[in-house]
JSON list of C-alpha atoms in Angstrom, two decimals:
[
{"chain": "A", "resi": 92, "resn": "UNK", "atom": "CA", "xyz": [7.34, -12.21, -8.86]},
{"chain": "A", "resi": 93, "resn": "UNK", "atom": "CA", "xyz": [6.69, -11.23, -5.18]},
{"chain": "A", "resi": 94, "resn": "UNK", "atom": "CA", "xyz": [5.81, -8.10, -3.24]},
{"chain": "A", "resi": 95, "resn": "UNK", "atom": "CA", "xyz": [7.33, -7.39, -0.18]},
{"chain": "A", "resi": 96, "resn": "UNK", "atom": "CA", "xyz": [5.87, -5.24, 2.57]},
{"chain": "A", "resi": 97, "resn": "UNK", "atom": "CA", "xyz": [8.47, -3.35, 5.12]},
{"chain": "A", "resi": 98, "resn": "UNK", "atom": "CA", "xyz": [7.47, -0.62, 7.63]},
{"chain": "A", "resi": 99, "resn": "UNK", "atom": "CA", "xyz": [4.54, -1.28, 9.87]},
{"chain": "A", "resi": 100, "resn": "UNK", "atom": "CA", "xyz": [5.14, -1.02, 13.24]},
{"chain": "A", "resi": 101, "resn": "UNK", "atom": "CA", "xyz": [3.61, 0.38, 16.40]},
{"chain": "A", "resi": 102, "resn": "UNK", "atom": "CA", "xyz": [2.94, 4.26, 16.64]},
{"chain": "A", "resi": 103, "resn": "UNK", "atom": "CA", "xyz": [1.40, 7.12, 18.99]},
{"chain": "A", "resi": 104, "resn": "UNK", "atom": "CA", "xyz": [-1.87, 8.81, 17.83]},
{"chain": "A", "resi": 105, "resn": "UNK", "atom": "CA", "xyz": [-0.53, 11.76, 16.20]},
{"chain": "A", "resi": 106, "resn": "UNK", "atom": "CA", "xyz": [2.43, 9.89, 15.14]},
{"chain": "A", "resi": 107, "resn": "UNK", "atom": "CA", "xyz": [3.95, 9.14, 11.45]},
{"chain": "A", "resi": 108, "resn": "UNK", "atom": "CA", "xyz": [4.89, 5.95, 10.13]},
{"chain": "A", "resi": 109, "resn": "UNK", "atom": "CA", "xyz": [5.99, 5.08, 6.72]},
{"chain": "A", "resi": 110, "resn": "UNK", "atom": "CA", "xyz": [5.33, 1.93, 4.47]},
{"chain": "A", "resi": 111, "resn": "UNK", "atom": "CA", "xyz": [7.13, 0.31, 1.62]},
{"chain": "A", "resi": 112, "resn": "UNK", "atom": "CA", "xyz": [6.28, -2.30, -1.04]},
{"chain": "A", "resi": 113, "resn": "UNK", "atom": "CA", "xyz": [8.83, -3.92, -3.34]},
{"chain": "A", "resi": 114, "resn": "UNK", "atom": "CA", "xyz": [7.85, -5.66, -6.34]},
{"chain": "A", "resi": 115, "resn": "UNK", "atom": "CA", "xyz": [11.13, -8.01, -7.62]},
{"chain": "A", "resi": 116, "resn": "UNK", "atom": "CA", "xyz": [10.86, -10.71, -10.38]},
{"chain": "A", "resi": 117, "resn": "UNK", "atom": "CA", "xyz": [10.98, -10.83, -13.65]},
{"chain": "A", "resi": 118, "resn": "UNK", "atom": "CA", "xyz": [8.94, -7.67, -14.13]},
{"chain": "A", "resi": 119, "resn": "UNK", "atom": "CA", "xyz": [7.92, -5.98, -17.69]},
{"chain": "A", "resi": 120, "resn": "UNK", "atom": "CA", "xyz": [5.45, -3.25, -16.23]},
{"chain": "A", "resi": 121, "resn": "UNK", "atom": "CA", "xyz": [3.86, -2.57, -13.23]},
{"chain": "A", "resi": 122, "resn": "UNK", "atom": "CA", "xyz": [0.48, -0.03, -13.87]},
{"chain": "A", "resi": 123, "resn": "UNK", "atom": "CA", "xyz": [-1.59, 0.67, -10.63]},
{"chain": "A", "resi": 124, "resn": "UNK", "atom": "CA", "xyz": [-0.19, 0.14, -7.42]},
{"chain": "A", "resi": 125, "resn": "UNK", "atom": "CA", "xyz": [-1.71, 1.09, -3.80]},
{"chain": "A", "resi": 126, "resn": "UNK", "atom": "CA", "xyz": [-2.65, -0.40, -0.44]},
{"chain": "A", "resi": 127, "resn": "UNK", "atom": "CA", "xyz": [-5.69, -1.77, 1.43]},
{"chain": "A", "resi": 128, "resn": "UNK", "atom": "CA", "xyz": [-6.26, -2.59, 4.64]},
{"chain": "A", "resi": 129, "resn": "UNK", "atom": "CA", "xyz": [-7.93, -4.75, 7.44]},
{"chain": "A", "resi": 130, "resn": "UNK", "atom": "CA", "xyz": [-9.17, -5.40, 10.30]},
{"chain": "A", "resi": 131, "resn": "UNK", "atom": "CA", "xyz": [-10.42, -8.18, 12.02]},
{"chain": "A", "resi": 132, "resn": "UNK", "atom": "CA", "xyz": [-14.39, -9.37, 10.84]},
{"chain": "A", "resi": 133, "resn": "UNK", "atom": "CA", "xyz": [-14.05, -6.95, 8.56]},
{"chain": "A", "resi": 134, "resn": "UNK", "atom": "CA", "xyz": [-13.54, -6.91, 4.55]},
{"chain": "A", "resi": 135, "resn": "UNK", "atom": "CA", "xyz": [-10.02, -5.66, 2.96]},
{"chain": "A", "resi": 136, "resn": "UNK", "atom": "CA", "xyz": [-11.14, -1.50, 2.18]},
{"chain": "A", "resi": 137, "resn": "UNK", "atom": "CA", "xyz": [-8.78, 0.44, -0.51]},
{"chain": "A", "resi": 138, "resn": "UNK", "atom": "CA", "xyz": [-6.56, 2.72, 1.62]},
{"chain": "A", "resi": 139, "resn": "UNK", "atom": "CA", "xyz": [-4.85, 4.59, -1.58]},
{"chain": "A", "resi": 140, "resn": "UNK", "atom": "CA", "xyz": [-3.95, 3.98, -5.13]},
{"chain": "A", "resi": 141, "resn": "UNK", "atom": "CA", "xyz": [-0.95, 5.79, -7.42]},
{"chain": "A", "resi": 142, "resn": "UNK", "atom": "CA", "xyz": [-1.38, 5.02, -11.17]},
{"chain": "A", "resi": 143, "resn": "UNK", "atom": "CA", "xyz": [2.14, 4.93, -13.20]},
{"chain": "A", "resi": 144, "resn": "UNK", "atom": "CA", "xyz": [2.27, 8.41, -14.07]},
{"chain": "A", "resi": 145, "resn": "UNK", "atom": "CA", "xyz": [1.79, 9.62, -10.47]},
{"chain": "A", "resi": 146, "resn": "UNK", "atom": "CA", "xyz": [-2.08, 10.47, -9.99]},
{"chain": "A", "resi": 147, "resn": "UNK", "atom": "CA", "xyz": [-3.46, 9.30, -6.80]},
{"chain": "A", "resi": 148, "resn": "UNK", "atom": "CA", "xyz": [-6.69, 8.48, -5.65]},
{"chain": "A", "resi": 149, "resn": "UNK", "atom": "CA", "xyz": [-7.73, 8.36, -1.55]},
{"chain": "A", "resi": 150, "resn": "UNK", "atom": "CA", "xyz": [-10.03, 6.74, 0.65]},
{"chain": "A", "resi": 151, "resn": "UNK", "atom": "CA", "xyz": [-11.96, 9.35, 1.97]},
{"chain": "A", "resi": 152, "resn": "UNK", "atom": "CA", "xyz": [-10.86, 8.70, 5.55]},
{"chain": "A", "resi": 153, "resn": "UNK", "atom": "CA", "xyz": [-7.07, 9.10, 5.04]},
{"chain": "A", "resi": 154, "resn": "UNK", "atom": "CA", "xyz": [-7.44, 11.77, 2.70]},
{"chain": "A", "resi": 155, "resn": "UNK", "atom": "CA", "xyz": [-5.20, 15.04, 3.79]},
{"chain": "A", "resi": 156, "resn": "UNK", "atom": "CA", "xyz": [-3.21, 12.72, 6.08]},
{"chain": "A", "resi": 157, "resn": "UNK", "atom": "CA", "xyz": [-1.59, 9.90, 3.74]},
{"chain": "A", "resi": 158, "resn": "UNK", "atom": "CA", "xyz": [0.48, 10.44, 1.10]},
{"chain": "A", "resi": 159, "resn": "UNK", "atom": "CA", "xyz": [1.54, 8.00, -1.77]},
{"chain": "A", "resi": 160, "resn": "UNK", "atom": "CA", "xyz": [4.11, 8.10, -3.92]},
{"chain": "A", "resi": 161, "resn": "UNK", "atom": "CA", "xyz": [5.97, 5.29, -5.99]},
{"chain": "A", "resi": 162, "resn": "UNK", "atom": "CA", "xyz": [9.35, 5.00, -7.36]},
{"chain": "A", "resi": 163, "resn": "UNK", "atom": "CA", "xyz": [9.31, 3.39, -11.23]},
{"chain": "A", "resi": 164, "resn": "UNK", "atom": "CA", "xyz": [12.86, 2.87, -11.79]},
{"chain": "A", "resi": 165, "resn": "UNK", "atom": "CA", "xyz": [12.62, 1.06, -8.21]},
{"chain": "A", "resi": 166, "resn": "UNK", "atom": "CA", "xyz": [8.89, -0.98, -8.26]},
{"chain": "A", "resi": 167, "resn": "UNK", "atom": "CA", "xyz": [8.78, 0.28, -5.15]},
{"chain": "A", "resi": 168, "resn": "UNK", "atom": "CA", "xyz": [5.56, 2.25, -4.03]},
{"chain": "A", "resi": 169, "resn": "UNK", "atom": "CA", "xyz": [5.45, 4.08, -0.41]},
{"chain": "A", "resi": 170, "resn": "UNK", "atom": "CA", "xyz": [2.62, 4.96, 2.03]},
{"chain": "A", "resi": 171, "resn": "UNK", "atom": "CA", "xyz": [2.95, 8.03, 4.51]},
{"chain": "A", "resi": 172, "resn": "UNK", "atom": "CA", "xyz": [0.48, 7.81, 7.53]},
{"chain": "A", "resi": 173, "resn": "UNK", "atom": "CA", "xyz": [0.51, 11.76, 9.37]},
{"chain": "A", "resi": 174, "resn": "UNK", "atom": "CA", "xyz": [-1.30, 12.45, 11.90]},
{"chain": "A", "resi": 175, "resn": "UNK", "atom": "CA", "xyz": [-2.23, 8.31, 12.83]},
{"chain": "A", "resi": 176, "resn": "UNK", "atom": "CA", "xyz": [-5.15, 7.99, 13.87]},
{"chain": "A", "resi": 177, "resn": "UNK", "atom": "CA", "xyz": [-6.20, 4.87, 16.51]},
{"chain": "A", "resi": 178, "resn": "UNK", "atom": "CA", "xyz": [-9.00, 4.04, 13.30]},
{"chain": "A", "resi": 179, "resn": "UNK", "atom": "CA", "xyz": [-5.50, 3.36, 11.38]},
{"chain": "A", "resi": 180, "resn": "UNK", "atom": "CA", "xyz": [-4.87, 0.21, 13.20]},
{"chain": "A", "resi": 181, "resn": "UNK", "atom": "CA", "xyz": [-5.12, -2.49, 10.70]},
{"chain": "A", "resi": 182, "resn": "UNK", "atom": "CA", "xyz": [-2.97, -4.72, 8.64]},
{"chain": "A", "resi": 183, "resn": "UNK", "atom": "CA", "xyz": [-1.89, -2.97, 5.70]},
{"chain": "A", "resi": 184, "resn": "UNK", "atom": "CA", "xyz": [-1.51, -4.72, 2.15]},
{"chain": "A", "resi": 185, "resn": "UNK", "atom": "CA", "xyz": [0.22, -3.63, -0.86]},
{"chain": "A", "resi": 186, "resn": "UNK", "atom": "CA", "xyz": [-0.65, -4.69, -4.15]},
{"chain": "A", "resi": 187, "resn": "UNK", "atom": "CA", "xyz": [0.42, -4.47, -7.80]},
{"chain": "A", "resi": 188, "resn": "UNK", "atom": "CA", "xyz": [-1.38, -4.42, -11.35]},
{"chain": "A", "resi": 189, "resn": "UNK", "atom": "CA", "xyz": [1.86, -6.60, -12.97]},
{"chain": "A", "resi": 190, "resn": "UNK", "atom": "CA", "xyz": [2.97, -7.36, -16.05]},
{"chain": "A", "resi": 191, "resn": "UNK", "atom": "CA", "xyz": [5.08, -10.62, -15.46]},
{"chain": "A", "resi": 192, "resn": "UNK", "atom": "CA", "xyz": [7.71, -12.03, -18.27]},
{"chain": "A", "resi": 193, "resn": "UNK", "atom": "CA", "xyz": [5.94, -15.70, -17.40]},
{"chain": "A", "resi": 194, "resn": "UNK", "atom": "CA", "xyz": [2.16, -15.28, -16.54]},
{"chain": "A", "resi": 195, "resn": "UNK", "atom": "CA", "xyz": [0.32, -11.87, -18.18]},
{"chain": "A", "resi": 196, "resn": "UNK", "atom": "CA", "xyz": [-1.09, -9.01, -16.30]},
{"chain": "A", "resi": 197, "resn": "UNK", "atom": "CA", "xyz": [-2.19, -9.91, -13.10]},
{"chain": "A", "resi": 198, "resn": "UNK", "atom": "CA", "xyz": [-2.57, -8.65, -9.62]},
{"chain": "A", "resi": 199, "resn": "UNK", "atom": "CA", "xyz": [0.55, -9.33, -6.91]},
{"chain": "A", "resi": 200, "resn": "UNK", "atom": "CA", "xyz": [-0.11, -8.64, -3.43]},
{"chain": "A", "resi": 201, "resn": "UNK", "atom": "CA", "xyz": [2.47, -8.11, -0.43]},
{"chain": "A", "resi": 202, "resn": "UNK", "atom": "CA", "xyz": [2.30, -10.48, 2.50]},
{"chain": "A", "resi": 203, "resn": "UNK", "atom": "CA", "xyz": [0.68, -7.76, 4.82]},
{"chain": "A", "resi": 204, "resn": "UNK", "atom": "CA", "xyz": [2.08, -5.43, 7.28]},
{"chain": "A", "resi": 205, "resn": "UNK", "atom": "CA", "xyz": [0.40, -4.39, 11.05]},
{"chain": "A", "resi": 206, "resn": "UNK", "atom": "CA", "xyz": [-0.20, -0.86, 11.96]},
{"chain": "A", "resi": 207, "resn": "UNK", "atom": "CA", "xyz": [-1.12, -0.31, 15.69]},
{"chain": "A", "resi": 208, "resn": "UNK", "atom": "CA", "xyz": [-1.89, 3.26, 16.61]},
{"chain": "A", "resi": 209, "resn": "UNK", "atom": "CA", "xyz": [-2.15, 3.62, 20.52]},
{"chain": "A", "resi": 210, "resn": "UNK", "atom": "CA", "xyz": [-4.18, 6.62, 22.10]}
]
């Protein structure tokens, strides 16, 4: 099982930028899914979180700007950043609350994507 991270990038203050995770492996159920991220010195902070039947939960900082949203059928979850902020710059991380065919529930985690917000 691996998550895969696509969609960081450079953008203007102001600016929009989507993220995408993709879970593929031998997957039974994925529950929770959602992003962190970081910055240098600093600890990993939850950015947002989507349980499986859609209900999201924001950091308080993002709230009204991000949007997150998840595809089932896909194990695919997406992160919207509106109105980017230069306090967005980080590396982003998606993870997963998994149910594997070979290992149990356990928690998957994307190799990290950089979002650079320029003033």
């Amino acid at each position: 099982v691996q998550l895969q991270a696509f969609g960081g990038g450079l953008v203007q203050a102001g600016g929009s930028l989507r993220l995408s995770c993709a879970a593929s492996g031998s997957i039974v159920s994925i529950n929770a899914m959602g992003w962190y991220r970081q910055t240098p010195g600093n600890q990993r902070e939850l950015v947002a979180e989507i349980t499986r039947g859609g209900t999201a939960n924001f950091a308080d900082s993002v709230k009204d700007r991000f949007t997150i949203s998840r595809d089932n059928a896909e194990n695919t979850e997406y992160l919207l950043i509106n109105s980017a902020k230069p306090e967005d710059t980080a590396v982003y991380y998606c993870y997963a609350d998994l149910l594997a065919a070979t290992k149990g529930w356990y928690t998957y985690w994307g190799q990290g994507t950089q979002v650079t917000v320029s003033s």
